[in-house]
Short mmCIF file of C-alpha atoms in Angstrom, two decimals:
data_model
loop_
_atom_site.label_atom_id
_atom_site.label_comp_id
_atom_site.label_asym_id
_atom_site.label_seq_id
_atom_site.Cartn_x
_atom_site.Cartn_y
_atom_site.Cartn_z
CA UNK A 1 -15.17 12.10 26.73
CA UNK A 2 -14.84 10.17 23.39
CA UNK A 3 -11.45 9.00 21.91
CA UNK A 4 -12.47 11.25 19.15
CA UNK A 5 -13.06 14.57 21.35
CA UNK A 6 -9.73 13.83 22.91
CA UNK A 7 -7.84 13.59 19.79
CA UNK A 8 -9.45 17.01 18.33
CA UNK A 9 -8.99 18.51 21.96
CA UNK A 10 -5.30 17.71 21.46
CA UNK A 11 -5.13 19.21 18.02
CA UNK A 12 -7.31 22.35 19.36
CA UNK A 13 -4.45 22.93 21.90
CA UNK A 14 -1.79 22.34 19.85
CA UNK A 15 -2.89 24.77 17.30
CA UNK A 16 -3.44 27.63 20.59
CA UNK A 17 -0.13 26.73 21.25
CA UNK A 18 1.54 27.32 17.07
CA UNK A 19 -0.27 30.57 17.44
CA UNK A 20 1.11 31.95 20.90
CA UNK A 21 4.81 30.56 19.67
CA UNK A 22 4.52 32.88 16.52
CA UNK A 23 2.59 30.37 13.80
CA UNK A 24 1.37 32.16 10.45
CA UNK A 25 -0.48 28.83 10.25
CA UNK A 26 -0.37 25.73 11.72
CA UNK A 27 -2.26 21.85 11.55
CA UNK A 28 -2.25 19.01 14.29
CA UNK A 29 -2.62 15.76 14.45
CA UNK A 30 -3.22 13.59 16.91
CA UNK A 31 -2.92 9.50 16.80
CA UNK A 32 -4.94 6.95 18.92
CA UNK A 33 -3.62 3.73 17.81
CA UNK A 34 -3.95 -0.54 19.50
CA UNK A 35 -2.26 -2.88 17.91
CA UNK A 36 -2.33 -6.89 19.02
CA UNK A 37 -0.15 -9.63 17.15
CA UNK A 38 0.29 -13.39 18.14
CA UNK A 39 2.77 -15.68 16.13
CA UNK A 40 2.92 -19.47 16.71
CA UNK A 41 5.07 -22.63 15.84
CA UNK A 42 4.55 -26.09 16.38
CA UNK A 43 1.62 -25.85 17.83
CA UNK A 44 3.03 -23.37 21.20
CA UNK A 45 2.82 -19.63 20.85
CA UNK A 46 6.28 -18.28 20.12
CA UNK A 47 5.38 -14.10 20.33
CA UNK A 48 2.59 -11.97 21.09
CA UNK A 49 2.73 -8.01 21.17
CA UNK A 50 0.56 -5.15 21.99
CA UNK A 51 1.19 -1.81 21.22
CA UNK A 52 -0.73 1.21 22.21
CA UNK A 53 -0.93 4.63 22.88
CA UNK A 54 -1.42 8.40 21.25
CA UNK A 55 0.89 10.15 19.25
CA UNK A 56 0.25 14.28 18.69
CA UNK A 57 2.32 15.72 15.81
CA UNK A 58 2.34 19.63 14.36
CA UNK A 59 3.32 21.79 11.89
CA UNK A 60 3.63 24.91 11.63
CA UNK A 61 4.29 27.32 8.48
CA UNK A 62 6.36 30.84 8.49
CA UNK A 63 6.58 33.12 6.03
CA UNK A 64 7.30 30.41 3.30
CA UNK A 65 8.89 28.16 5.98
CA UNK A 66 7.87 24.51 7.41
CA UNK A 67 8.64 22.67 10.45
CA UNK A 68 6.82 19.18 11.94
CA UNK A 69 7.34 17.77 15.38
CA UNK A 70 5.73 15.01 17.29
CA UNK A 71 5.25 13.62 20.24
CA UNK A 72 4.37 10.54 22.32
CA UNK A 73 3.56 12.55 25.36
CA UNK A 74 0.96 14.94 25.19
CA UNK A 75 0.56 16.48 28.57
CA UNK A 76 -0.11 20.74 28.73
CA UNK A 77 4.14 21.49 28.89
CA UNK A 78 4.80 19.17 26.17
CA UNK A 79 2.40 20.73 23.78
CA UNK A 80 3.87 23.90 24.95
CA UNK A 81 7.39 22.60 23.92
CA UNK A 82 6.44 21.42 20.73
CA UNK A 83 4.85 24.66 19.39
CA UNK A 84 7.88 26.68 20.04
CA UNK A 85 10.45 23.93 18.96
CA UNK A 86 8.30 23.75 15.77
CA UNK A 87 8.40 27.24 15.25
CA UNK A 88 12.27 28.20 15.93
CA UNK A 89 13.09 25.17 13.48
CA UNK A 90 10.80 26.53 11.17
CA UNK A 91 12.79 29.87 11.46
CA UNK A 92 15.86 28.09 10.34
CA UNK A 93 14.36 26.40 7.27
CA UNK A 94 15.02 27.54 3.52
CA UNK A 95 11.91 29.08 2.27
CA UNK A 96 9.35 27.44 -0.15
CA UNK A 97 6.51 29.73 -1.53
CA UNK A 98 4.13 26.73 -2.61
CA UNK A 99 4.02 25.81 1.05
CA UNK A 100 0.32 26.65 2.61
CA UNK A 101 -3.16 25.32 4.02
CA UNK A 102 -5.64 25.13 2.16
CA UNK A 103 -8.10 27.83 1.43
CA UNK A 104 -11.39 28.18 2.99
CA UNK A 105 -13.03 27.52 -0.52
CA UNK A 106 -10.80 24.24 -1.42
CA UNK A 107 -12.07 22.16 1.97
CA UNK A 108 -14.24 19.66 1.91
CA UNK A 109 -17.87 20.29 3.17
CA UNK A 110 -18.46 16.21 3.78
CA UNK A 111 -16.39 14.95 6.99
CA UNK A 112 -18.73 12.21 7.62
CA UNK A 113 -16.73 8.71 6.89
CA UNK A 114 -19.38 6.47 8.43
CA UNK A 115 -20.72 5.42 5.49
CA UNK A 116 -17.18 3.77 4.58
CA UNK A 117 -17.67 1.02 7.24
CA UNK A 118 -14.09 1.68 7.84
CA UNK A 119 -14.29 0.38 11.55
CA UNK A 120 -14.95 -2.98 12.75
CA UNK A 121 -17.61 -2.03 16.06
CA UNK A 122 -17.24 -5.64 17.27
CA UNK A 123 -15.52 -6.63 20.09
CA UNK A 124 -12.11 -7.11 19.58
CA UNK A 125 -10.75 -10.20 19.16
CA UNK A 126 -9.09 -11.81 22.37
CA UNK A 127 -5.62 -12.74 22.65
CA UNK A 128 -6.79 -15.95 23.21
CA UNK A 129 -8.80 -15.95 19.99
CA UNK A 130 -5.89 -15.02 17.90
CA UNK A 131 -3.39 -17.63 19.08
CA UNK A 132 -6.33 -20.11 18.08
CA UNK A 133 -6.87 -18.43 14.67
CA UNK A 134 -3.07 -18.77 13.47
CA UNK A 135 -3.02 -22.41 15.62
CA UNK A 136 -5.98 -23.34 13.00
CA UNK A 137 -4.12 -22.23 10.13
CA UNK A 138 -1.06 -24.05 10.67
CA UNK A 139 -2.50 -27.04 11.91
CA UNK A 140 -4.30 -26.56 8.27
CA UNK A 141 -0.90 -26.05 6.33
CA UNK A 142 1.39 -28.98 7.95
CA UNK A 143 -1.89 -31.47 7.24
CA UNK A 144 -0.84 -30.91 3.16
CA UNK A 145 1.39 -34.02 2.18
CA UNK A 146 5.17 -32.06 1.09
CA UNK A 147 5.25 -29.38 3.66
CA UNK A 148 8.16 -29.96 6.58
CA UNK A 149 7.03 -27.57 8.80
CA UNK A 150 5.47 -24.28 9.01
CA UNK A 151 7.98 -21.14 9.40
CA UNK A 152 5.09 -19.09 11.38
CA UNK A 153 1.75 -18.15 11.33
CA UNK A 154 0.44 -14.72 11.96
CA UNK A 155 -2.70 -13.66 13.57
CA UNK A 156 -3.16 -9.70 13.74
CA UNK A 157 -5.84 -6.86 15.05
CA UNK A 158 -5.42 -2.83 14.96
CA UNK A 159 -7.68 0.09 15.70
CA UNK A 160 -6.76 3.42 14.82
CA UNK A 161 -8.47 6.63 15.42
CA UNK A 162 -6.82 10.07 13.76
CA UNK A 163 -7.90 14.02 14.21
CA UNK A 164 -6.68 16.43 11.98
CA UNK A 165 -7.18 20.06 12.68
CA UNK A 166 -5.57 23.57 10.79
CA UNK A 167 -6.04 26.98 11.66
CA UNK A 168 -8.04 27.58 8.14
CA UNK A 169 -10.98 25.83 10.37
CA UNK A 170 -10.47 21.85 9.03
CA UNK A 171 -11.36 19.75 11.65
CA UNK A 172 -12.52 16.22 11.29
CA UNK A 173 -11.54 12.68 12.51
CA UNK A 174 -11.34 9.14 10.81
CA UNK A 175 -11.25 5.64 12.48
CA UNK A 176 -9.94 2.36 10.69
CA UNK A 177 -9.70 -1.06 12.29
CA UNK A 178 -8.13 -4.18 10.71
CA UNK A 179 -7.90 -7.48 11.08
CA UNK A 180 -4.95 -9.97 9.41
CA UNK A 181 -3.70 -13.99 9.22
CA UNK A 182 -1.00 -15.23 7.58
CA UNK A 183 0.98 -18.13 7.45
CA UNK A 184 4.42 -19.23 5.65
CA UNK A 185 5.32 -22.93 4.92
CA UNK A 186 8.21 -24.93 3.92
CA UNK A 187 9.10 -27.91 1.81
CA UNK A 188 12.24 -29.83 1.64
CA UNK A 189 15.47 -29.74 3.90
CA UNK A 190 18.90 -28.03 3.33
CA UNK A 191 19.67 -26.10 -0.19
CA UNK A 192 16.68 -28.14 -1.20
CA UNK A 193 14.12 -26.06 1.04
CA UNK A 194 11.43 -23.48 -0.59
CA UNK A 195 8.92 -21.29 1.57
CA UNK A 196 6.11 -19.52 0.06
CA UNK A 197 3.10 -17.81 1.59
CA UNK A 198 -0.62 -16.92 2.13
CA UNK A 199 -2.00 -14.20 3.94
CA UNK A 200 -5.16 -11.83 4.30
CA UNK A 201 -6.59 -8.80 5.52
CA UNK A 202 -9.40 -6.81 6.11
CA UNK A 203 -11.44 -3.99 7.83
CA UNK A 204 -14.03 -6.29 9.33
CA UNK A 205 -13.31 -9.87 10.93
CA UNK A 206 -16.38 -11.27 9.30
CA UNK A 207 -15.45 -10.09 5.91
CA UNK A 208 -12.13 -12.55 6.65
CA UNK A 209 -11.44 -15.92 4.90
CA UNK A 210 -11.52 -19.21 7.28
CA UNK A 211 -8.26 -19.50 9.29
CA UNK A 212 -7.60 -23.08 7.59
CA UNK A 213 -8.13 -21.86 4.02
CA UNK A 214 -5.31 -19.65 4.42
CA UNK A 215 -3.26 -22.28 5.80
CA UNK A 216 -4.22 -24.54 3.02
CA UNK A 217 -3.28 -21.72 0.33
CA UNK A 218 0.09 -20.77 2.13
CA UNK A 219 0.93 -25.06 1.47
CA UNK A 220 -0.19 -25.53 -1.58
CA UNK A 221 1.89 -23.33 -2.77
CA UNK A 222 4.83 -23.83 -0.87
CA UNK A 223 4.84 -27.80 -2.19
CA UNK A 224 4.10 -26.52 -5.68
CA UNK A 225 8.09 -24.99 -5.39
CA UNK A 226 9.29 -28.82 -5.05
CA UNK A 227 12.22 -29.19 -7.19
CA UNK A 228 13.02 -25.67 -8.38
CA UNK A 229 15.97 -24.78 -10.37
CA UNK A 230 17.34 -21.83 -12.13
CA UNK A 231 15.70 -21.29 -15.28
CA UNK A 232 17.78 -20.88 -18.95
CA UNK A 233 19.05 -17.09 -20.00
CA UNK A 234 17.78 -15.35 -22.53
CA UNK A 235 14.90 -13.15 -23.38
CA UNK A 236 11.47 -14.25 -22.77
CA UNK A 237 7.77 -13.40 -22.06
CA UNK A 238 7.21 -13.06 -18.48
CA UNK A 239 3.99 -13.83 -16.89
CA UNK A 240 3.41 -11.57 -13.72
CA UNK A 241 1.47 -13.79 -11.79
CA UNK A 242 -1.46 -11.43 -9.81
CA UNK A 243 0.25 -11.60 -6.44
CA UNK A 244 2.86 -10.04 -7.53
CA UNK A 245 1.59 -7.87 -11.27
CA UNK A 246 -0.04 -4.62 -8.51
CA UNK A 247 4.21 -4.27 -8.06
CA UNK A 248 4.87 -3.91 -11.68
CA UNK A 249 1.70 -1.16 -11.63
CA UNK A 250 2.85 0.31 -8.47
CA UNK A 251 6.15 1.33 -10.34
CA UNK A 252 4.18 3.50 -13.06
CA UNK A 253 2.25 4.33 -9.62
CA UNK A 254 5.53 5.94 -8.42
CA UNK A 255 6.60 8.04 -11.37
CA UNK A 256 3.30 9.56 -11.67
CA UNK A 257 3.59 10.96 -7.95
CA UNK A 258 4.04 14.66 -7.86
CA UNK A 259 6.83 14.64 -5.55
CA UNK A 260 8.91 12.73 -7.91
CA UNK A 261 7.82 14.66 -10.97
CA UNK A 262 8.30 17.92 -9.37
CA UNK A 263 11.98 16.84 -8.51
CA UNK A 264 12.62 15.60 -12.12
CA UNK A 265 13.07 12.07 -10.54
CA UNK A 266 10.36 10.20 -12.63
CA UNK A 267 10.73 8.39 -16.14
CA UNK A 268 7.70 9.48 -16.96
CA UNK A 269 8.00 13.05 -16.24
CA UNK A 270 7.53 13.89 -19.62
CA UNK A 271 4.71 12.02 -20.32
CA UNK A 272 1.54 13.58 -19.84
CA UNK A 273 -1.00 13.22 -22.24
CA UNK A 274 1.03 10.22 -23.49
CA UNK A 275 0.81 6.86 -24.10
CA UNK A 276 2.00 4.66 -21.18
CA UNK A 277 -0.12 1.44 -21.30
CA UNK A 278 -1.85 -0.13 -24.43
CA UNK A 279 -5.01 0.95 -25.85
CA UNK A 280 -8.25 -0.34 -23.15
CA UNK A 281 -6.45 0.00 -19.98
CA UNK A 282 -8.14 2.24 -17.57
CA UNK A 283 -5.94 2.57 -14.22
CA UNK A 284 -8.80 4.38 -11.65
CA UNK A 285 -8.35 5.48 -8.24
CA UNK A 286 -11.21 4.69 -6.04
CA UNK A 287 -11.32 6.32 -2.88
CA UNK A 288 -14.80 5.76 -1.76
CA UNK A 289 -14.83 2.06 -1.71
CA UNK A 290 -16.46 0.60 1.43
CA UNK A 291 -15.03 -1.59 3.97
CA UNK A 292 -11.30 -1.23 2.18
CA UNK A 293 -8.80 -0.16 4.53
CA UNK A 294 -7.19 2.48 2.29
CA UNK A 295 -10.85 4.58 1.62
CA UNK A 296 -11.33 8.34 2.45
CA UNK A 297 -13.69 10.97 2.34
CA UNK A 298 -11.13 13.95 2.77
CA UNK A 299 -7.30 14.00 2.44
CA UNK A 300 -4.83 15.03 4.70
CA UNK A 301 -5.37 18.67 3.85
CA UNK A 302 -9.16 18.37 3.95
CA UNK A 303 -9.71 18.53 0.30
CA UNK A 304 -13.00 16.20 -0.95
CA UNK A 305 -11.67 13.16 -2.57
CA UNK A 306 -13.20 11.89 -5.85
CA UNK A 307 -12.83 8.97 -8.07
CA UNK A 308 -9.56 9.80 -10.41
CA UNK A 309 -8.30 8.10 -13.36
CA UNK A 310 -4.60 8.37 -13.36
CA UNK A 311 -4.52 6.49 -17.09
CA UNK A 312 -7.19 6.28 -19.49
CA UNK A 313 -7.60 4.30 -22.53
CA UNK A 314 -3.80 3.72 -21.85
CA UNK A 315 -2.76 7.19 -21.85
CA UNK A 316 -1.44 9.37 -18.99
CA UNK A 317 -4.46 11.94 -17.07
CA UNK A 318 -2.29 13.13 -14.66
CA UNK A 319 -0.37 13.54 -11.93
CA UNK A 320 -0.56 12.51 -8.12
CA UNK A 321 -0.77 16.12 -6.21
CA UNK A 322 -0.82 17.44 -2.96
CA UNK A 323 -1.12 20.97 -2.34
CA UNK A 324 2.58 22.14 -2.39
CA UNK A 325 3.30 20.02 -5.22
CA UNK A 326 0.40 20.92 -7.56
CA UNK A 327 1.20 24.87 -6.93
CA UNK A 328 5.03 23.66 -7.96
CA UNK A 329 3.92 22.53 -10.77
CA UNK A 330 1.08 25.14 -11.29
CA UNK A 331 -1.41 22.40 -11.20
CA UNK A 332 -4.77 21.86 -8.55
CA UNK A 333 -4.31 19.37 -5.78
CA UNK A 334 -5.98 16.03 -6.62
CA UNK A 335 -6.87 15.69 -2.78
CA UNK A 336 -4.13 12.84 -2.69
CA UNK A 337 -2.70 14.66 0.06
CA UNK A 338 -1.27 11.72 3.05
CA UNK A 339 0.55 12.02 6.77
CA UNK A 340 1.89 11.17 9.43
CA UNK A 341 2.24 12.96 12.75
CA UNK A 342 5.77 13.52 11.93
CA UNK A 343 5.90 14.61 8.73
CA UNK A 344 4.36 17.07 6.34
CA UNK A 345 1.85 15.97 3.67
CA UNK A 346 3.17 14.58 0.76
CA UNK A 347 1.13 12.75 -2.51
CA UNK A 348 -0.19 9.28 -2.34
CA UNK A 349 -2.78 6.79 -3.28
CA UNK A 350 -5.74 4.82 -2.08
CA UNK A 351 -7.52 2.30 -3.81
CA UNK A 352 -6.50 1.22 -7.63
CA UNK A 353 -7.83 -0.69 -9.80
CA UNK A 354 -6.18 -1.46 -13.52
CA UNK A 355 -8.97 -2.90 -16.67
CA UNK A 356 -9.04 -6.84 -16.99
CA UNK A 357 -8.15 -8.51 -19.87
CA UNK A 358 -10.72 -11.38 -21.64
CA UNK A 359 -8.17 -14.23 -21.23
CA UNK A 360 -7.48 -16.25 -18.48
CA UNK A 361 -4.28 -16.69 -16.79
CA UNK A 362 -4.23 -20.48 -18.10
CA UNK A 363 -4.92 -19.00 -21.43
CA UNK A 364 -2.20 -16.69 -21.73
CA UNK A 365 0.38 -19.47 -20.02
CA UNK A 366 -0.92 -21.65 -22.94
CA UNK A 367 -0.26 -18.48 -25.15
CA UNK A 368 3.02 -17.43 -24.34
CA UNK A 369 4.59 -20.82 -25.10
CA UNK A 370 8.15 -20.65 -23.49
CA UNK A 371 8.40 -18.13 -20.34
CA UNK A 372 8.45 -17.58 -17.07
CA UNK A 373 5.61 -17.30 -14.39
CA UNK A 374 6.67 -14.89 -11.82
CA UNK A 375 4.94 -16.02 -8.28
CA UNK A 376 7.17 -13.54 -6.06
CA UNK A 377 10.10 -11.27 -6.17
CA UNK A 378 13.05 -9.79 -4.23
CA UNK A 379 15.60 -6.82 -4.40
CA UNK A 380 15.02 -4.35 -6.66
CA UNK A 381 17.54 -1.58 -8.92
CA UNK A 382 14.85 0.83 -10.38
CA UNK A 383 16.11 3.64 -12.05
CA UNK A 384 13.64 6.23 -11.16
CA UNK A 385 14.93 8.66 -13.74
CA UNK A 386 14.90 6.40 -16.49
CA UNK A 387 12.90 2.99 -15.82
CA UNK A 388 15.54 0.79 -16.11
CA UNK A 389 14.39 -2.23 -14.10
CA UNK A 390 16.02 -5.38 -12.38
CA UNK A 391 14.87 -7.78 -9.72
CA UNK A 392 15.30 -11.16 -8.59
CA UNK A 393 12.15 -13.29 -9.19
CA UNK A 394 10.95 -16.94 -8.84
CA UNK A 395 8.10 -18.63 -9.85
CA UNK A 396 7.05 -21.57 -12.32
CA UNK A 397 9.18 -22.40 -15.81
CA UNK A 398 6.53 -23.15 -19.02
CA UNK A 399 7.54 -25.11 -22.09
CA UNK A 400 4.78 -25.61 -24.87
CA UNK A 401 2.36 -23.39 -22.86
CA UNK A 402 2.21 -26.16 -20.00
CA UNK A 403 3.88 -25.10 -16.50
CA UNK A 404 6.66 -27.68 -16.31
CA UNK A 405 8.76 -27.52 -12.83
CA UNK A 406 9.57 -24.65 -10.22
CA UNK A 407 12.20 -21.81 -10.58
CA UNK A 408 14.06 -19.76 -8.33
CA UNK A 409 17.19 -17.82 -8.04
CA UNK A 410 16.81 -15.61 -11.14
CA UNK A 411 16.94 -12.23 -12.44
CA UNK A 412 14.51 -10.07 -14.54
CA UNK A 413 14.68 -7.26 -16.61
CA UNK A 414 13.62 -4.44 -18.74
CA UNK A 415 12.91 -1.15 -18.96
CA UNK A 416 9.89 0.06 -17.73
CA UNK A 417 8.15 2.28 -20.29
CA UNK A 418 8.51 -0.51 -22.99
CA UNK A 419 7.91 -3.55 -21.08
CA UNK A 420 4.29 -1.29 -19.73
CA UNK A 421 3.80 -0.49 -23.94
CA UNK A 422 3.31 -4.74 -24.09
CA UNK A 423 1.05 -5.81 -21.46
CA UNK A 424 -1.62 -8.40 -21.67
CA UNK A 425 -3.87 -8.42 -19.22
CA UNK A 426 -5.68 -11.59 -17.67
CA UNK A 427 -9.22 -11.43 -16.61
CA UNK A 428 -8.33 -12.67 -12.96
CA UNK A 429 -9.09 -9.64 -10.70
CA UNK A 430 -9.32 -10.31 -6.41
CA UNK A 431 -11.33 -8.60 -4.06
CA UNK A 432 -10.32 -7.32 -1.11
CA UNK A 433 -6.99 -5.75 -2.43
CA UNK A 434 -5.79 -1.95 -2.07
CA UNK A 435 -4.66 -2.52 -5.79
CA UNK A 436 -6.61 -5.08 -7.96
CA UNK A 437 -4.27 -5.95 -10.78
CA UNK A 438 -4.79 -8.74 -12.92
CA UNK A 439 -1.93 -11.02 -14.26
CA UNK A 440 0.14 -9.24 -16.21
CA UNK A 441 1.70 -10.98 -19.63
CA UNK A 442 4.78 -9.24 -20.78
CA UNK A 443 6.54 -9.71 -23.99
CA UNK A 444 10.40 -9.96 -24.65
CA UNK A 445 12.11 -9.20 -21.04
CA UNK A 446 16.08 -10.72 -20.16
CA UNK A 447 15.61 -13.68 -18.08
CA UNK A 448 19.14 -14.29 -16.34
CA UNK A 449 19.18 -17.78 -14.83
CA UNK A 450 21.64 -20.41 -15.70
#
């Protein structure tokens, strides 16, 4: 038997099982998931890890009611005890008339993900291999002049294998593999160390950057952070460099989710059909993308997914629905519908991907005169009802549009609807990431430093 006819044999029983204990409806899933990580230091391995093994999770609905359970075990009495566990806590739950499969009409046709090439049929990588992989990379990071030592580097492989299955006849299965390096360096000794970091990812291992070219990324620009200092106070352009700009993105990501809009959590919950980013910026959800680890063909409710803009021209499409938040709202699902064995479905994302600007990111350093480069960030206080925004940041000080010395140990802020309203946008888009943002240029933020 295939891992895949196991899993949907497991959902298959799980559903009998909702339906003897008393079920109006009911969907399963069922987890087959390997994981291997190896860490090393100075040249020994200092951790490896593997992780396996098959998680089954249900839920059942009730006259308006929910429950989820899950399991590690999945033997013939467990299943048995989940169903009717799920089902008497479902009987104690307040009742929610937007709960619900979907109907017959709404599910997708298409189950066929193969032609995502989102699973790596290669061998897997050894143990052995691994160690050698992250070995390379920090052998590749301590040979840059400036670095002290190297704080770890990270070699990683997962497969993961997933059935779904619902008593309005859904039934379909999804496999993603991925492979990941990463490596963190420091400079100097005492209050006058700095770290800083490179890393990658990706579905296929031949679709990964060189083991040393990570290394040699996660150094450079670790030394680059020689010397920093707190920066003046006072209110600045900021310059969201694009490791860090998908974060600033992500938080307009947020308030658009349905969940948060249909609790009256979001700053932007009155904002549909408005304008949230300047004129030109398209923010697109791609969910068909090959060989990206976040792709789909169906949701988690086995709706058809489609390409979605969630902003257009700068102003707001729509919202981020699942089933039970779309009827909440009196809205159709936008098939964006994720879960865990755990827990119920709830709204989310796959692949985004926000309009380019015509500048370059030296261009708009030389532009914004006196500012702050933002290179990576920590902490946050988001108000979620009304965008007020502060986070620690460091990064690189400019004076006279040239980058003059490294900062750290500073605070940003804003508020978020504004600081979106006066974005530039740098023409320095990366493959290979779940959200390709360019660097992000914002006007007039409070820089606390000094």
């Amino acid at each position: 038997m295939s891992e895949f006819a196991r899993l949907q044999s497991l959902t298959e029983q799980l559903l009998s099982a909702a339906r003897q204990a008393g079920a109006d409806q009911a969907d399963a899933v069922a987890v087959s998931a390997a994981a291997v990580s190896v860490d090393v230091r100075a040249g020994k391995l200092e951790h490896a890890e593997r992780a396996e093994g098959v998680e089954i999770g249900l839920r059942v609905l009730l006259g308006g009611r929910q429950a989820c359970v899950s399991a590690s075990d999945h033997s013939a009495r467990t299943i048995q005890e989940i169903a009717a566990r799920a089902v008497a806590m479902a009987r104690e739950t307040p009742i929610d008339d937007n709960l619900g499969l979907a109907e017959i009409d709404q599910l997708t046709r298409d189950t066929d993900s193969s032609r995502l090439d989102l699973y790596d049929h290669g061998a897997d990588p050894t143990p052995e291999a691994l160690q050698d992989a992250a070995l390379r990379a920090e052998a590749a990071a301590l040979a840059v002049d400036g670095v002290s030592k190297i704080e770890s580097a990270s070699a990683s492989h997962s497969r993961r294998q997933m059935w779904i299955s619902a008593t309005n006849g859904f039934s379909a299965g999804l496999g993603r593999s991925g492979h990941g390096l990463s490596t963190i360096a420091i400079t100097g000794e005492g209050t006058g160390m700095e770290r800083d970091w490179a890393g990658e990812s990706r579905v296929h291992l031949s679709d990964m950057p060189e083991p040393e070219e990570i290394g040699r990324l996660a150094a450079e620009r670790t030394v680059d952070r020689r010397g920093a200092k707190k920066p003046p106070t006072g209110a600045f352009p900021i310059l969201y460099d694009e490791r860090v700009a998908s974060g600033l993105i992500g938080h307009l990501v947020s308030a658009v989710n349905g969940a948060a809009v249909a609790r009256g959590a979001s700053w932007l919950r009155d904002a549909l059909g408005e304008q949230v980013l300047p004129a030109g910026f398209d923010l697109i959800e791609l969910p068909h993308l090959a060989r990206m680890g976040g792709s789909r063909i169906f949701d988690a409710e086995g709706l058809p997914t489609a390409d979605r803009a969630l902003v257009r021209d700068g102003v707001l499409q729509g919202w981020t629905l699942d089933l039970a938040t779309a009827r909440k709202l009196g809205m159709e699902s936008t098939a964006s519908a994720m879960r865990g064995a755990g827990s119920p479905p709830s709204p989310g994302v796959t692949n985004l991907a926000l309009t380019p600007g015509t500048s370059t990111r030296d261009e708009l350093i030389r532009d914004m005169g006196r500012g702050l480069i933002v290179t990576s960030m920590l902490g946050a206080s988001i108000n979620s009802t009304t965008g007020d925004y502060s986070r620690g940041a460091s990064g690189f000080w400019v004076e006279n549009g040239q980058i003059t010395h490294a900062v750290n140990e500073c605070t940003i802020a804003g508020n978020l609807r504004d600081m979106l309203m006066h974005v530039t946008a740098a023409n320095d888009l990366r493959d290979w990431r779940a959200m390709r943002v360019p660097s992000l240029l914002v006007e007039g933020m409070t820089l606390a430093g000094e």
